[in-house]
């Protein structure tokens, strides 16, 4: 890797900080090693075991402690930090990576999408200035001619067969939607413009709010440049009980799937009871941003010492 | 029984799929930010040579295939089997017509070829990219006749029929590209 990639990384970190300084969003730091981990069954935490010490978990994002700060009333905040996700290694993945995460009080997820676009367009010089905003449902209708919110497992299965996707392993409803998204829909995104996909299936809500429509959707969005996913944002669920329900349901899913048991973050749930203000939040992968800026082919080419040589 | 998990997937890894041994050509890890991870792989079926695209749900595991590639010396054919020998251990193996396939047209006694073995049984015989073979039969060239692109059919000592330039005569040794079956050059003797 040439020094120009290091210089570019330093420059965009500086530009991000300048962007938020100007908007009076406070930079914060939160712990990387916690007593609780992420219970999401699709994300694996690294455990840190030291003799005589309680097991700790490396954070997979700064979401829980940042929301504790929001509940404590700090106002708009952002953080740039290293996060870790076990087993995620590939062209667009490195198990240790740099994440930018920020929260905006009184922002809807649509307002936050606008701010994400402003930031990304200020950083990505090689991108069309007009972005596409499209709902998850619209994409499935356009590309696959199915409604992702009403299609049952059999219909999704037929669609996978029709698209000649030869799958090894049993997929549940949500995983079927995921494979159609990654294999059929993402490849049609324009190479040189940002695509914002919003309103995800209710089952994929995580800690986002559900809409009050007849068929509720998760008030979530993802932003892509070409087919590279850069970030994921929510209109945050402020109801303490609903947050707790998601975490405990995830923990049960992990147990059913025979995955590592992860303690639920009770500090986070307690803070939710104090009250999370109305807000939206988003996390952006800095290494992927660099990948897009440099035009390199693999994430490993923009990280000074990637996983295999770390 | 050895198994591989999808997180061990990499190009060249050999495993059993639907009863057949196969080899990974490319492996790509894909994962939406929130959701199911997949390994998109291009796989060569080592029995049929066919290349297929598969997507594995990450976390699935597969049975390892005891497949090795060895450089072996070609000895002879008895019509049913083609016999090869390891020049170091003198161990011999016999490959059937399926394993030898079109490679039989390029096998000359004493040449070294790559043999892919599955549980010690030959699965695939791969000749070197270039071989030197003697022409045993060809029509006399008619000078100036370029109507057929200036080539004529010729038969090699191994029984392969190839196209050669008009000036080639019987008994000459030619360099041939086994991947295309095309004449490359004369070999000066």
XYZ file of C-alpha atoms in Angstrom, chain B residues 9-174:
166
model
C -13.108 -21.580 1.840
C -10.375 -20.422 -0.510
C -9.406 -21.132 -4.088
C -7.972 -24.616 -4.564
C -9.849 -26.145 -1.606
C -11.159 -29.624 -2.508
C -14.372 -31.030 -1.061
C -17.257 -33.367 -1.818
C -20.469 -31.894 -3.228
C -23.400 -34.191 -4.036
C -21.003 -37.147 -3.982
C -18.534 -35.660 -6.461
C -15.117 -34.218 -5.657
C -14.783 -30.571 -6.611
C -12.379 -27.696 -6.288
C -13.026 -24.040 -5.450
C -11.974 -21.655 -8.227
C -13.069 -18.405 -6.562
C -14.691 -17.607 -3.220
C -16.377 -14.322 -2.310
C -17.769 -13.502 1.142
C -20.969 -11.431 0.894
C -22.989 -10.080 3.780
C -25.555 -7.362 4.105
C -24.780 -5.103 7.094
C -27.629 -6.672 9.000
C -28.449 -10.145 7.849
C -27.390 -13.486 6.500
C -23.800 -13.958 5.299
C -23.091 -16.018 2.178
C -20.087 -17.439 0.372
C -20.438 -17.111 -3.392
C -18.197 -19.697 -4.977
C -17.249 -20.883 -8.428
C -16.601 -24.608 -8.280
C -15.085 -27.079 -10.706
C -16.496 -30.596 -10.554
C -13.304 -32.643 -10.801
C -15.101 -35.661 -12.234
C -16.913 -33.911 -15.062
C -14.766 -30.784 -15.370
C -17.928 -28.684 -15.302
C -17.795 -25.276 -13.621
C -20.815 -24.160 -11.585
C -21.764 -21.173 -9.418
C -22.993 -21.961 -5.910
C -23.928 -19.891 -2.922
C -23.315 -21.352 0.524
C -25.089 -20.028 3.564
C -22.106 -19.057 5.728
C -21.515 -21.470 8.564
C -22.381 -24.544 6.496
C -19.720 -27.227 6.392
C -18.627 -29.632 3.680
C -16.764 -32.932 3.643
C -13.102 -32.637 2.680
C -12.060 -34.549 -0.454
C -8.797 -36.475 -0.425
C -7.699 -35.078 -3.774
C -4.045 -34.626 -4.724
C -2.293 -33.636 -7.922
C 0.871 -35.555 -8.833
C 3.328 -35.384 -11.690
C 3.451 -38.965 -13.015
C 5.213 -40.633 -15.908
C 3.048 -42.160 -18.645
C 4.006 -45.792 -19.292
C 1.587 -47.476 -21.716
C -2.037 -48.320 -22.444
C -3.531 -51.780 -22.598
C -6.549 -50.460 -24.479
C -8.755 -50.308 -21.372
C -6.490 -48.502 -18.920
C -3.667 -46.003 -19.180
C -0.817 -46.749 -16.785
C 1.231 -44.117 -14.955
C 4.158 -44.317 -12.548
C 5.500 -42.148 -9.766
C 9.166 -41.693 -10.790
C 10.247 -41.480 -7.144
C 8.354 -44.323 -5.497
C 7.802 -46.471 -8.639
C 4.165 -46.841 -7.550
C 1.835 -47.344 -10.484
C -1.774 -46.271 -11.038
C -4.220 -47.059 -13.845
C -6.579 -44.433 -15.242
C -9.740 -45.326 -17.134
C -10.984 -43.732 -20.348
C -13.136 -41.191 -18.464
C -10.151 -39.893 -16.493
C -7.865 -39.804 -19.511
C -10.505 -38.412 -21.852
C -8.997 -36.308 -24.668
C -5.604 -36.294 -22.957
C -5.020 -39.711 -24.595
C -4.247 -37.942 -27.873
C -1.264 -36.236 -26.300
C 0.216 -39.052 -24.211
C 3.631 -40.259 -25.349
C 5.536 -42.993 -23.536
C 7.873 -41.533 -20.952
C 6.277 -38.042 -20.832
C 5.398 -36.544 -17.452
C 1.788 -35.441 -17.001
C -0.293 -34.150 -14.102
C -2.679 -36.743 -12.670
C -5.398 -35.722 -10.208
C -6.049 -38.545 -7.744
C -9.124 -38.916 -5.545
C -8.646 -41.507 -2.800
C -5.619 -42.664 -4.843
C -7.723 -43.289 -7.973
C -6.968 -41.166 -11.062
C -9.730 -38.676 -11.675
C -8.236 -36.490 -14.326
C -5.158 -36.573 -16.559
C -3.806 -33.201 -17.647
C -1.145 -33.211 -20.370
C 1.553 -30.525 -20.449
C 0.459 -27.372 -22.308
C 2.915 -28.164 -25.108
C 3.983 -31.561 -26.439
C 6.377 -32.595 -29.191
C 5.011 -35.331 -31.439
C 6.080 -37.021 -34.677
C 3.771 -36.837 -37.703
C 3.065 -40.389 -38.870
C 0.710 -39.591 -41.725
C -0.130 -36.593 -43.878
C -0.925 -35.870 -47.500
C 1.814 -34.412 -49.644
C 1.536 -30.623 -49.690
C 0.598 -28.952 -52.950
C 2.684 -25.826 -53.224
C 0.764 -22.654 -53.882
C -2.580 -24.128 -52.824
C -3.792 -21.779 -50.120
C -7.493 -22.228 -50.749
C -7.909 -24.001 -47.392
C -6.001 -21.401 -45.432
C -2.757 -23.135 -46.253
C -3.291 -26.114 -43.980
C -3.862 -29.828 -44.346
C -4.776 -32.609 -41.885
C -2.029 -34.693 -40.313
C -1.970 -37.576 -37.850
C 0.445 -37.717 -34.914
C 2.126 -40.790 -33.447
C -0.460 -40.657 -30.636
C -3.394 -40.761 -33.051
C -4.440 -37.102 -32.850
C -5.556 -35.405 -36.055
C -4.346 -31.817 -36.291
C -4.111 -29.133 -38.944
C -0.585 -28.396 -40.147
C 0.888 -26.017 -42.730
C 1.230 -27.409 -46.255
C 5.044 -27.680 -46.029
C 4.996 -30.245 -43.215
C 5.993 -33.766 -44.189
C 5.685 -37.208 -42.619
C 8.310 -37.996 -40.004
C 8.702 -34.402 -38.842
C 8.494 -33.551 -35.122
C 6.072 -30.746 -34.276
